[in-house]
Short mmCIF file of C-alpha atoms in Angstrom, two decimals:
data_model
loop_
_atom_site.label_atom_id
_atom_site.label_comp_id
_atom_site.label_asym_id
_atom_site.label_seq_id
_atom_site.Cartn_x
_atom_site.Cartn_y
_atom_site.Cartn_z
CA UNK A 981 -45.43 -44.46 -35.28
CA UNK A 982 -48.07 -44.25 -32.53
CA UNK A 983 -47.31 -44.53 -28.60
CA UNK A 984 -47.66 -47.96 -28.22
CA UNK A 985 -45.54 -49.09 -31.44
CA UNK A 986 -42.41 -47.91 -30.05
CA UNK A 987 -42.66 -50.71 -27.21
CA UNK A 988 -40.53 -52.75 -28.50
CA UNK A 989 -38.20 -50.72 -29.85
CA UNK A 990 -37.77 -49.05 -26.50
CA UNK A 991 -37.00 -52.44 -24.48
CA UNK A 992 -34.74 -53.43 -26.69
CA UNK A 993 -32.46 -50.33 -27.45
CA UNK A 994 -32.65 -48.76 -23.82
CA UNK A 995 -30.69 -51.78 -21.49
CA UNK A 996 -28.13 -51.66 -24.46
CA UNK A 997 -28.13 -48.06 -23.87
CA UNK A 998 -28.30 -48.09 -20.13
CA UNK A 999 -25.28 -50.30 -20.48
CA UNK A 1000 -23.50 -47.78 -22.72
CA UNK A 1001 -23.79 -45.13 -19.62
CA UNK A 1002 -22.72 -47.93 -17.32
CA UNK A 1003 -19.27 -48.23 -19.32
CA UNK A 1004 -19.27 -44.28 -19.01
CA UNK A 1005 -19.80 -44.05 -15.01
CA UNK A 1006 -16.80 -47.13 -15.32
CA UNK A 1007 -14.45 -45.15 -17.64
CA UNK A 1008 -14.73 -41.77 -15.86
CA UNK A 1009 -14.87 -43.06 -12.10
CA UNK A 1010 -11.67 -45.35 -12.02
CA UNK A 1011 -9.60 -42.32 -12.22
CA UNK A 1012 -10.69 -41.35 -9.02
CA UNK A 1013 -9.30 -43.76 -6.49
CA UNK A 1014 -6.61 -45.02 -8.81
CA UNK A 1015 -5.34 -41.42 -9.34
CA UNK A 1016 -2.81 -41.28 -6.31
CA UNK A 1017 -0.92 -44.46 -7.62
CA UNK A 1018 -1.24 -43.22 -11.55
CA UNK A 1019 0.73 -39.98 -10.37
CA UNK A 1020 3.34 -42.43 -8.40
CA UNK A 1021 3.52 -44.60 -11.50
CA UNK A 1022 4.48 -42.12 -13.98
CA UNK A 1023 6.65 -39.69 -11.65
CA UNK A 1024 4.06 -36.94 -11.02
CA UNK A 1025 3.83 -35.13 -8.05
CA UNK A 1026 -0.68 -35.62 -6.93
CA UNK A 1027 -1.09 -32.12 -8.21
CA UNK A 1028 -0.42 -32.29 -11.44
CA UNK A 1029 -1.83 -35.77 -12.19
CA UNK A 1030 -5.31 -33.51 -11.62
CA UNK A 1031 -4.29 -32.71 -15.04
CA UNK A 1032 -5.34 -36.13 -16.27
CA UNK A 1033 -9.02 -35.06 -15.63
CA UNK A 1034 -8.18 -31.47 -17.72
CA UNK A 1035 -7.28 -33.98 -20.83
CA UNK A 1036 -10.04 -36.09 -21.07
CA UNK A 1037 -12.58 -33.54 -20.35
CA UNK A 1038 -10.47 -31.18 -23.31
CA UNK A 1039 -11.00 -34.13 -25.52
CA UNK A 1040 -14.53 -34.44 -24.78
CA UNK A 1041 -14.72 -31.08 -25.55
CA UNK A 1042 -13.71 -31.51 -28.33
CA UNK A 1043 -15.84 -34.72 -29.27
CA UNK A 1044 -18.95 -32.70 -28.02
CA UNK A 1045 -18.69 -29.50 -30.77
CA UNK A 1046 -17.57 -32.18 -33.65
CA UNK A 1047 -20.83 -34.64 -32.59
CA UNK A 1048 -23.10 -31.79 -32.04
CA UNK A 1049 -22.59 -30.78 -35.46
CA UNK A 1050 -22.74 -34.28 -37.61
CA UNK A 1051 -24.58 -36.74 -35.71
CA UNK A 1052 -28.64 -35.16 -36.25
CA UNK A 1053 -27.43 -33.46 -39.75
CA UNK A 1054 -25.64 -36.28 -41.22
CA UNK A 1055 -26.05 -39.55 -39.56
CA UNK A 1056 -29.63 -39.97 -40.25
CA UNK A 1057 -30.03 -43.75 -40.79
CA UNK A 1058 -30.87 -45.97 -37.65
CA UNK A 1059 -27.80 -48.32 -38.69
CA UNK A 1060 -25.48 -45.55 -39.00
CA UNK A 1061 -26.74 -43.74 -35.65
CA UNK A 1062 -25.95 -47.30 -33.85
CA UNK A 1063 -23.13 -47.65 -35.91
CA UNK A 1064 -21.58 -44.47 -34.65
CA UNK A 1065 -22.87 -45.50 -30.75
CA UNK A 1066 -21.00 -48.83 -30.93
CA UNK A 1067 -17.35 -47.70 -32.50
CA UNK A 1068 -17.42 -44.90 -29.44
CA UNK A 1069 -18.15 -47.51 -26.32
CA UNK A 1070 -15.27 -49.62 -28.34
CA UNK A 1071 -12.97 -47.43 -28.78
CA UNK A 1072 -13.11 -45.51 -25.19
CA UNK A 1073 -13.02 -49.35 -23.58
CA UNK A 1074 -9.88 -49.52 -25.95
CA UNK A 1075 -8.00 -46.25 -24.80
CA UNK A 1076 -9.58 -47.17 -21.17
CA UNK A 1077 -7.35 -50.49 -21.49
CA UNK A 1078 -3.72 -49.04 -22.59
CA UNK A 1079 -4.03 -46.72 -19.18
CA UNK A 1080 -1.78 -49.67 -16.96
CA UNK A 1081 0.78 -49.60 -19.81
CA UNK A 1082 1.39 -45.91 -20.32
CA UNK A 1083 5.31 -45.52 -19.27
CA UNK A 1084 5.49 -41.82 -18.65
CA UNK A 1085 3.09 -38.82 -18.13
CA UNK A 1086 2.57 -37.17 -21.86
CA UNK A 1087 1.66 -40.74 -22.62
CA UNK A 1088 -0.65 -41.23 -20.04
CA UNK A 1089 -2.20 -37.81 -20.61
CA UNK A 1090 -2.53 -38.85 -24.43
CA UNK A 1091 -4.11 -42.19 -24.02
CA UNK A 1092 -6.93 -40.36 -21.35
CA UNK A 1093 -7.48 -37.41 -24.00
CA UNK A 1094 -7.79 -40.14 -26.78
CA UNK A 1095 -10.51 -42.10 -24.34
CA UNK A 1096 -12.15 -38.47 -23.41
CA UNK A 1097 -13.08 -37.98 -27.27
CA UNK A 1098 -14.72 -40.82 -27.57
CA UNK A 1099 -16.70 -40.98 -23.78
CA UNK A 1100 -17.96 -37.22 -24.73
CA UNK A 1101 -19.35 -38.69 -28.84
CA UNK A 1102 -21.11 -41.23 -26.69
CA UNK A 1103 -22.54 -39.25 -24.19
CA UNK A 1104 -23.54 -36.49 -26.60
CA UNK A 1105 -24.73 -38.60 -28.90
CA UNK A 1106 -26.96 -40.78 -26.81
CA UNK A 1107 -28.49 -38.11 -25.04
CA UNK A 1108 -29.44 -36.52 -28.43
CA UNK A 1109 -31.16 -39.87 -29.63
CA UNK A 1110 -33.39 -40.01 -26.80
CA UNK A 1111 -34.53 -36.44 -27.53
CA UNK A 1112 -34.71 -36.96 -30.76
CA UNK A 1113 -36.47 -40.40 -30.55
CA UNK A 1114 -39.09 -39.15 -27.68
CA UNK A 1115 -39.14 -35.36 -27.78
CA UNK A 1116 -38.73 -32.93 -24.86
CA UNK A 1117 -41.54 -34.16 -22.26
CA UNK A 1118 -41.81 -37.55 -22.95
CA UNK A 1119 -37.87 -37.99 -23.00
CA UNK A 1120 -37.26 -36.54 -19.03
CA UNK A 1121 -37.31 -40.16 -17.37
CA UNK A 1122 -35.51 -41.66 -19.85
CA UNK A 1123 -33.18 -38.84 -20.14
CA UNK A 1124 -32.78 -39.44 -15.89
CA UNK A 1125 -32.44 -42.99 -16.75
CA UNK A 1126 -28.99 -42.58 -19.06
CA UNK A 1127 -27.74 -40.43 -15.96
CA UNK A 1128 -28.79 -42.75 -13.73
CA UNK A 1129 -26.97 -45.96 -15.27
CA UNK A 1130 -23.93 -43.48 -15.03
CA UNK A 1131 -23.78 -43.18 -11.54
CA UNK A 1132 -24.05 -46.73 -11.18
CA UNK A 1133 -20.53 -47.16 -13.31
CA UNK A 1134 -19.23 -44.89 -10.84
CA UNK A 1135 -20.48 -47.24 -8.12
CA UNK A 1136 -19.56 -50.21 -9.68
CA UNK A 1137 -15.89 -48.48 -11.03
CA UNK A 1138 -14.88 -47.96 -7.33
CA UNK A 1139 -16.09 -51.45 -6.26
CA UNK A 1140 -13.97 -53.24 -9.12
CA UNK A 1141 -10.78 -50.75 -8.07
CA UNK A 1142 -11.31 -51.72 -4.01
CA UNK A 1143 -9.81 -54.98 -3.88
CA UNK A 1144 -6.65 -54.18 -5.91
CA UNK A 1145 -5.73 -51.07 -3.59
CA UNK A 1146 -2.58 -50.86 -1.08
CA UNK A 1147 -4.07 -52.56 2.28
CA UNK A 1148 -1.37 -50.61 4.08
CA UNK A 1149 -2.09 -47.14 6.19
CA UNK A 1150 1.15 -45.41 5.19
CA UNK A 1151 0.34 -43.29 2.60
CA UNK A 1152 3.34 -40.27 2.80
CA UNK A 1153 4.18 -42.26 -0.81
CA UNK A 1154 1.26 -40.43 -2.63
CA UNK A 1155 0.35 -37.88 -0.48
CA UNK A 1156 4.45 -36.56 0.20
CA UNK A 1157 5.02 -34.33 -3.05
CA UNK A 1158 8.30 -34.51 -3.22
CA UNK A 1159 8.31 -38.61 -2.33
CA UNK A 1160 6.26 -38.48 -5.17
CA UNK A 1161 8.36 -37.76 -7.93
CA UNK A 1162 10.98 -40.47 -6.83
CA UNK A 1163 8.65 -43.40 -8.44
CA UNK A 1164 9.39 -42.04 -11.95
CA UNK A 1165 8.61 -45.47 -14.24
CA UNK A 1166 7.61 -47.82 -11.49
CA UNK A 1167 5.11 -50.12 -13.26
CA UNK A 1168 2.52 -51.23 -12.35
CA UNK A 1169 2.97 -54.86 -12.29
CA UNK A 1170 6.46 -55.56 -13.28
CA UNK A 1171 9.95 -54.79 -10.78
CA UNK A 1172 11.08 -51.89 -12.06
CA UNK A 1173 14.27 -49.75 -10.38
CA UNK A 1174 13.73 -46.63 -8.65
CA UNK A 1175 17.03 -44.70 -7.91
CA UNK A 1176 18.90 -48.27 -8.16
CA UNK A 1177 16.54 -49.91 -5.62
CA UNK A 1178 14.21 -52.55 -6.79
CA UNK A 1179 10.61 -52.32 -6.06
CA UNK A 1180 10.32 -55.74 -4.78
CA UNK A 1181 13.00 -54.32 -1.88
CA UNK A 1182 10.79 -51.55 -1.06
CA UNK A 1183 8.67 -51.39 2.02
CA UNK A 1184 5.48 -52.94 1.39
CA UNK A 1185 3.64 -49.93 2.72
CA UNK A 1186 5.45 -47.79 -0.18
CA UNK A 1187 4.70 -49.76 -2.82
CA UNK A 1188 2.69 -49.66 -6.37
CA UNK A 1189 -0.36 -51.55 -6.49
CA UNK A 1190 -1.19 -53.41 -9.43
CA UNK A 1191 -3.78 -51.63 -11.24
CA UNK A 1192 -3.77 -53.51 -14.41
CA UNK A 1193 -6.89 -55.56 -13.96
CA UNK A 1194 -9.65 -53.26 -12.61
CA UNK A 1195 -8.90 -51.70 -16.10
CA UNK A 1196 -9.06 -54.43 -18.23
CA UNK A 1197 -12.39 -55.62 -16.81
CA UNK A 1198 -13.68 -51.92 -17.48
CA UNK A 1199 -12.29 -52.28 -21.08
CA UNK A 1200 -14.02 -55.99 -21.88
CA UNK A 1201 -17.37 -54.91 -20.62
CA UNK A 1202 -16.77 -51.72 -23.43
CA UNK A 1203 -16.27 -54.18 -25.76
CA UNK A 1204 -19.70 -56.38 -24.65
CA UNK A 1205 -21.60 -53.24 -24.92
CA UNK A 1206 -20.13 -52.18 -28.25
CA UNK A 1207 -21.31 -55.79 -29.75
CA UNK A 1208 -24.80 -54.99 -28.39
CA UNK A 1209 -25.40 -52.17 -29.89
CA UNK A 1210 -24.24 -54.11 -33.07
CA UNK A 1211 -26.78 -56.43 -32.00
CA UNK A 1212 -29.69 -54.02 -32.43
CA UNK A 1213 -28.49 -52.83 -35.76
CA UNK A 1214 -28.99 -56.43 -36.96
CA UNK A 1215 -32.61 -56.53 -35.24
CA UNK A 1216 -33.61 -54.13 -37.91
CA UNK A 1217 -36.60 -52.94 -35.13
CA UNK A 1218 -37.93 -49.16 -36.39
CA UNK A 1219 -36.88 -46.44 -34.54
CA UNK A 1220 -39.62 -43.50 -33.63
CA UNK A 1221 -39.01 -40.27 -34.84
CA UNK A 1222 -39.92 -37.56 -32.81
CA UNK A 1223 -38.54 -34.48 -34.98
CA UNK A 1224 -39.43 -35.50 -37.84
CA UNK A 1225 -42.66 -36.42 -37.31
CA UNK A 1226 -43.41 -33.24 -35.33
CA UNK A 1227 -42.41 -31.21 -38.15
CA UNK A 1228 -45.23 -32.46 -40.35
CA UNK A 1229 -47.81 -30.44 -38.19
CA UNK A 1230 -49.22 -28.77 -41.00
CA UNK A 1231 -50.21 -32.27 -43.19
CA UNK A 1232 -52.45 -32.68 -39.81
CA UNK A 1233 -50.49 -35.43 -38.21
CA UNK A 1234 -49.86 -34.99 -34.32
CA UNK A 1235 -48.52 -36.98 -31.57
CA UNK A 1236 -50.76 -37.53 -28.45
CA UNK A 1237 -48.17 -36.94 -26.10
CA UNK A 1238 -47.00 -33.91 -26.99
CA UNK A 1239 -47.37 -30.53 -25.47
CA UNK A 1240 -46.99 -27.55 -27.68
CA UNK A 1241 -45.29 -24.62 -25.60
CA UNK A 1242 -43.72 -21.27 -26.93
CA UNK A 1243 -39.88 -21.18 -26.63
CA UNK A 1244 -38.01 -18.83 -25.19
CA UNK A 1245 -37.33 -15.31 -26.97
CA UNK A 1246 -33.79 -14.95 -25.98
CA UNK A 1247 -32.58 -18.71 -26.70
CA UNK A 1248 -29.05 -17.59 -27.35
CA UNK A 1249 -28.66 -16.31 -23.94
CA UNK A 1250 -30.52 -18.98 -22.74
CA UNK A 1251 -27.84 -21.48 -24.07
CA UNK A 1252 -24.92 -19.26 -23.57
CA UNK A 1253 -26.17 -19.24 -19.47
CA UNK A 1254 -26.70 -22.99 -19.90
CA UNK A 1255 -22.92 -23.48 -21.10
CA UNK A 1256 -22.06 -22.66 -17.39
CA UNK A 1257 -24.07 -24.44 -15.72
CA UNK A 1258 -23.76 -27.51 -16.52
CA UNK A 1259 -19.99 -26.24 -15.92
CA UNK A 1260 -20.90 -25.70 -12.47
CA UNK A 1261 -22.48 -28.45 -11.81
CA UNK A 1262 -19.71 -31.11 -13.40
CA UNK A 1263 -17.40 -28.75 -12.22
CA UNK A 1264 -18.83 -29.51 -8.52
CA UNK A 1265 -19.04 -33.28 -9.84
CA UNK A 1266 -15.13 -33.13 -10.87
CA UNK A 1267 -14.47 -31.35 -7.19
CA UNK A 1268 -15.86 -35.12 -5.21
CA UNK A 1269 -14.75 -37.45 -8.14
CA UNK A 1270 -11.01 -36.40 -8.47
CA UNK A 1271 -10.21 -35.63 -4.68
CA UNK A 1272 -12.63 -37.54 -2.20
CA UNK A 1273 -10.37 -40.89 -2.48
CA UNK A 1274 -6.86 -38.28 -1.94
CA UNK A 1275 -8.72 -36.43 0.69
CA UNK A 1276 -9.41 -39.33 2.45
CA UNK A 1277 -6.10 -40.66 2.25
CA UNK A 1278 -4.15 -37.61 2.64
CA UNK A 1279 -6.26 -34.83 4.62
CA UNK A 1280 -6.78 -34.16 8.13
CA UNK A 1281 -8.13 -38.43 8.64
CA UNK A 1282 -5.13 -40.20 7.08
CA UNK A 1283 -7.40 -42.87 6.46
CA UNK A 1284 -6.29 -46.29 4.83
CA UNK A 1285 -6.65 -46.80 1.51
CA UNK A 1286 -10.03 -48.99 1.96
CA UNK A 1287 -11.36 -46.71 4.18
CA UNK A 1288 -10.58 -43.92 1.48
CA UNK A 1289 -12.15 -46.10 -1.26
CA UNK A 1290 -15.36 -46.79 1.26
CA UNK A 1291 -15.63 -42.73 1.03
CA UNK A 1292 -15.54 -43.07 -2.60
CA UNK A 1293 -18.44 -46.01 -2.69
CA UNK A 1294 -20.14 -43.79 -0.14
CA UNK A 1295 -20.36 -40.52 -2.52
CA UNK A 1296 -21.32 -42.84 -6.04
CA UNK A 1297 -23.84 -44.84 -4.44
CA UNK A 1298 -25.40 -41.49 -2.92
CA UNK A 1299 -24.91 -40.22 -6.43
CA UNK A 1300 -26.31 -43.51 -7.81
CA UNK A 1301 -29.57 -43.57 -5.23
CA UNK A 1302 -30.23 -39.36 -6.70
CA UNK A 1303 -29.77 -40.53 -10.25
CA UNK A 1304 -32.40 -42.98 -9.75
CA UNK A 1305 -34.57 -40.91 -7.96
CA UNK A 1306 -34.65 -38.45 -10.15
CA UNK A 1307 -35.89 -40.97 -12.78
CA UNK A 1308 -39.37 -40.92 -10.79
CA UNK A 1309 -39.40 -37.69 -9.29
CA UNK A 1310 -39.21 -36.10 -13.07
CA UNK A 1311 -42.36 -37.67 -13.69
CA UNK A 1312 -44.39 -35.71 -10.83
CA UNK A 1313 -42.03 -32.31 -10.51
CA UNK A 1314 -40.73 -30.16 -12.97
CA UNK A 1315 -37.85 -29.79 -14.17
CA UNK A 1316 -36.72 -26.50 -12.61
CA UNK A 1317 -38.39 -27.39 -8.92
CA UNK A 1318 -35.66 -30.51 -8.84
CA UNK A 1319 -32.98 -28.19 -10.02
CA UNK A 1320 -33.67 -25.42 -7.24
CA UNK A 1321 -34.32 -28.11 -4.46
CA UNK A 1322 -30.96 -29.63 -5.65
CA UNK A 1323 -29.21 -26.42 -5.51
CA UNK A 1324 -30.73 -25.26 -1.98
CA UNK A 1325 -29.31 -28.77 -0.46
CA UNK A 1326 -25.95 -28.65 -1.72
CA UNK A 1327 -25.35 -25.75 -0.55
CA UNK A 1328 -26.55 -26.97 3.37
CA UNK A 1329 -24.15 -30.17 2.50
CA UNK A 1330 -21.02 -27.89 1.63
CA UNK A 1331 -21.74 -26.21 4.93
CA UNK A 1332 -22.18 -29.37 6.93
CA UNK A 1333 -18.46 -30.44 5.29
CA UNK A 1334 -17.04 -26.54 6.09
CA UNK A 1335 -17.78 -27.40 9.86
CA UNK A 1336 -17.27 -30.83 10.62
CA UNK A 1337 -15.51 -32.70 8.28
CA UNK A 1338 -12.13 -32.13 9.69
CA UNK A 1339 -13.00 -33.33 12.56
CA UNK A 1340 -15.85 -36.05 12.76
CA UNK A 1341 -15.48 -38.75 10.00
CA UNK A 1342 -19.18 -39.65 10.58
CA UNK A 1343 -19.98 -35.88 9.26
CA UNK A 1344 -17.40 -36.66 6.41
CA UNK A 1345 -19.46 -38.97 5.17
CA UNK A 1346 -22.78 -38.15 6.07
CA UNK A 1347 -21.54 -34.78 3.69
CA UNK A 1348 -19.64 -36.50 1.34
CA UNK A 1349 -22.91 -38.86 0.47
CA UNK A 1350 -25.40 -35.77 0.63
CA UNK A 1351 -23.51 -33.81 -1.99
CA UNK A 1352 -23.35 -36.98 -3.82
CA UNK A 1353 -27.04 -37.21 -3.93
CA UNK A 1354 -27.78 -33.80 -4.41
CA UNK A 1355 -25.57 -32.93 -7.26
CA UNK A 1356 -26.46 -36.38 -9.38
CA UNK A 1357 -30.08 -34.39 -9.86
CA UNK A 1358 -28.97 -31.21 -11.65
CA UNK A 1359 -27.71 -32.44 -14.92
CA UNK A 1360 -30.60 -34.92 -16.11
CA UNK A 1361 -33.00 -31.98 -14.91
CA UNK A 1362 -31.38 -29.25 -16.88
CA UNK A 1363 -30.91 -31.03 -19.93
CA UNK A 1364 -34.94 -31.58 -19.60
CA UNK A 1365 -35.46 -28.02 -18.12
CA UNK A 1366 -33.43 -26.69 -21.27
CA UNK A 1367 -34.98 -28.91 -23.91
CA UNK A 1368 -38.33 -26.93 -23.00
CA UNK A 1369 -36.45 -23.59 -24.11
CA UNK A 1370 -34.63 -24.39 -26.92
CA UNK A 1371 -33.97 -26.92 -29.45
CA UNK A 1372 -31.28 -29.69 -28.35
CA UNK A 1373 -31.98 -32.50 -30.85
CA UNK A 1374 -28.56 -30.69 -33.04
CA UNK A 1375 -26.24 -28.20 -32.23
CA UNK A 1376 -27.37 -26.96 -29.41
CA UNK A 1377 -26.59 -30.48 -27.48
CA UNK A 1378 -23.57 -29.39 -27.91
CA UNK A 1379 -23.18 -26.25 -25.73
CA UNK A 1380 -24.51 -28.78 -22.61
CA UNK A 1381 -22.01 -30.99 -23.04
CA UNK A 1382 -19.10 -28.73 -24.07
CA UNK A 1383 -20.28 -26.72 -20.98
CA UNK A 1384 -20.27 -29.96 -18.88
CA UNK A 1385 -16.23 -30.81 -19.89
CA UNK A 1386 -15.69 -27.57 -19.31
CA UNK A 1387 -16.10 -27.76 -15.98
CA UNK A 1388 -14.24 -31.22 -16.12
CA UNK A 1389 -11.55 -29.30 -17.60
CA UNK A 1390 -11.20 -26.64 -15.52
CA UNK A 1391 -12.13 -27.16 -12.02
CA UNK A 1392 -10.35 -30.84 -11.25
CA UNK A 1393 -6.72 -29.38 -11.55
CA UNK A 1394 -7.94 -26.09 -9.33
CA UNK A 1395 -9.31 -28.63 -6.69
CA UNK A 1396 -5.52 -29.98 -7.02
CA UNK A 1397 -4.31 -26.74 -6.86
CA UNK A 1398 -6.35 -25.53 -3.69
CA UNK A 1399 -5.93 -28.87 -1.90
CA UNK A 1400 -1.89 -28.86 -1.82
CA UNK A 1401 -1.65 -25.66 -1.34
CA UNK A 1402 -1.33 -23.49 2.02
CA UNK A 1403 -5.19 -23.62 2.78
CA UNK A 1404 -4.95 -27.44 2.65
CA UNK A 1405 -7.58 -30.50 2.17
CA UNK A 1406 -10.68 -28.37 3.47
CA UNK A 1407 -10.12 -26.09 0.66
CA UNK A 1408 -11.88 -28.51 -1.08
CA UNK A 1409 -15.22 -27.65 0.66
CA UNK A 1410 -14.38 -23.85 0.67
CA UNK A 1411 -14.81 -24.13 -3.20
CA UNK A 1412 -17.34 -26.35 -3.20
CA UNK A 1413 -19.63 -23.76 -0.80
CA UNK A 1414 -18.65 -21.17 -3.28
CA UNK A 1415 -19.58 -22.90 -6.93
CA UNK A 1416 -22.80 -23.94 -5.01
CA UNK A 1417 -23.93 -20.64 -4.13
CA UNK A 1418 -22.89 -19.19 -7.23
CA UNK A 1419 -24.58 -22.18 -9.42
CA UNK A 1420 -27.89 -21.27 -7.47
CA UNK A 1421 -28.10 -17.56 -8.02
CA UNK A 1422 -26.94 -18.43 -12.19
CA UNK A 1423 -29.95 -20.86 -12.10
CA UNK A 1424 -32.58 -17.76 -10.82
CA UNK A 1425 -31.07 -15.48 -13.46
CA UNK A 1426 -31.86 -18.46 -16.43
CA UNK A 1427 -35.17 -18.75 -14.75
CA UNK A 1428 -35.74 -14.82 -15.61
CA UNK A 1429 -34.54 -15.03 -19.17
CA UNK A 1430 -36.23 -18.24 -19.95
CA UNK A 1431 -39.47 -16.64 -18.62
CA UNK A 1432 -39.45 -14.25 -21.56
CA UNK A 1433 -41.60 -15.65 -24.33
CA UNK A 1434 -41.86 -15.27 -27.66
#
């Protein structure tokens, strides 16, 4: 298959996949603002329901190693690859769904680590395709563009949330701990009793909001996207084969595109380096995503919860605008020149937010929208900056993405921690000045390694 035979095979397979990322951006961002009234649902004080974000990114974990392994070595046929693309959108839409109806914590914490399994097949495996499909230098914009579509779901996931939040600016219901674990069972749209007082009796200010929809919607558009890739499979277009036709060097067939460069000699260090960070760097994506909405509504501001949820828009649509530009921007710099520049500038946004942002909202977000920005560049880029160091068409997709839930896993519930804890809200920013400046000086040791050739 030459360069220009792919054509339409590309327009037709990439706003289906696009679309995919979309329901990813929608399935991971509602947590964010909806977390406060999740915890106040179930009976959870705000620090534990961090945990919520430890279980999904566990099961996508998970999902990463198991996908990593079988989807290049034994789901070879187009059909099947599809196949396998379509029952993970469904069935993450379909765990996405039950949220609204889980009626304690261990359920709630099952049905997100059931939905995490299946968000981190999909992500894992579509990122592999396009690798596999283009190759390493031809893949870096449309590698961008699958990251890009993601941070417009989170855009889009705190826009659908918005008009179903609390209107009220009493929030000591989700912010007071101990408050907190008085709404044991409220649901979400049905009177429930609390400590024999109905929930219609309440103060309005106090009360649940009904969250129900805003989850539903993200589950049906799952389900649209999960038909369309069903749709392709029936097209019966030819997929290219980058791998495989690479591999038949010696016979004297070549592709025009590519660029033969010696891999690194120490690619196990290389990857093992490259586990954290892409944990740094979702791990300073799970920092803003879990606690910007609660900071908002329950640090030094006390902002309302649209005002909160406009803080929330503000950092995905920053994070949106990055992804985006880093779709054309990988096309004229490489790979490791985005990464550093990215790097350099959060770092100079964590400060701005260590100095102002308990005191000047503007700052807030002005800070808030620059780390949003910032960060959205660093995991497109060092997927692409890795894929010209090692192999990542099989296994070694894998360590990205394990690395990547690893720092969902882990750094989510220590924001949580840090945040109701003696130092308070502008912990947050503490940690985030610290993971920045520690991701940065992780990135010029990979840079030395990688250097090495073979």
């Amino acid at each position: 298959m030459t360069l220009g035979e792919d054509t339409q095979w590309l327009i037709t397979y990439f706003p289906v996949a696009w679309t995919g990322h979309i329901c990813q951006g929608l399935a991971m961002g509602i947590f964010g603002p909806t977390q406060p009234y999740l915890a106040q649902k179930v009976g959870v004080a705000s620090q534990q329901i961090n945990f919520i974000w430890t279980l999904r990114a566990f099961g996508s974990c998970f999902a990463t190693v198991i996908t990593g392994l079988v989807f290049k070595a034994y789901i070879k046929e187009r059909s099947h690859k599809l196949a396998f693309l379509a029952v993970c959108v469904f069935l993450t839409g379909f765990f996405i769904g039950l949220v609204p109806w889980t009626s304690s914590f261990e359920l709630l914490l099952t049905t997100v680590l059931l939905a995490g399994i299946f968000i981190g097949s999909l992500d894992t495996a579509s990122n592999s395709l396009v690798l596999y499909m283009l190759g390493p230098d031809r893949s870096r914009p449309y590698t961008q563009s699958l990251h890009a579509f993601v941070g417009m779901g989170f855009v889009l996931g705190s826009l659908i949330v918005r008009p179903f939040l609390p209107e009220t600016e009493d929030n000591s219901s989700v912010c007071n701990q101990e408050k907190a674990q008085s709404y044991s069972n409220v649901t979400l749209d049905v009177a429930s009793e609390v400590d024999d007082v109905k929930i219609e009796d309440l103060n309005p200010a106090i009360g649940v909001p009904d969250l129900a929809w805003p989850f539903l919607i993200i589950a049906t558009v799952h389900l649209l996207t999960a038909l369309g890739y069903l749709c392709l499979i029936l097209g019966g277009l030819p997929m290219p084969r980058f791998y495989e036709t690479v591999s038949q060097d010696d016979t004297g067939i070549s592709m025009p595109w590519t660029k033969k460069e010696k891999k690194t000699k120490h690619p196990k260090i290389t990857l093992f380096l490259a586990f954290f960070y892409f944990a740094f760097s979702c791990g300073l994506e799970g920092f803003f995503q879990s606690q910007t909405f609660t900071f908002g509504i329950c640090g030094p501001h006390k902002m309302e919860p649209g005002k909160a949820a406009a803080l929330t828009t503000v950092y995905f649509s920053s994070f949106l605008a990055g992804r985006f530009s880093g779709v054309l921007l990988s096309t004229k710099l490489k790979p490791h020149t985005m990464i550093l520049t990215s790097l350099l500038c959060c770092i100079l946004s964590a400060l701005l937010l260590v100095f102002t942002a308990a005191s000047q909202q503007d700052m807030l977000f002005v800070g808030t929208g620059s780390v949003g920005f910032f960060v959205s560049l660093q995991f497109a880029s060092g997927y692409s900056w890795l894929a010209e160091h090692v192999d990542l068409t099989g296994r070694g997709s894998s360590v990205v993405f394990v690395g990547a839930n690893f720092g969902w896993l882990v750094f989510p519930p220590l924001a949580g921690l840090v945040f109701f804890s003696s130092i308070g809200p502008m912990g947050l920013y503490y940690l985030t000045l610290g993971l920045a400046t520690a991701h940065l000086l992780l990135f010029a040791v990979m840079i030395k390694v990688s250097s090495i050739k073979c």
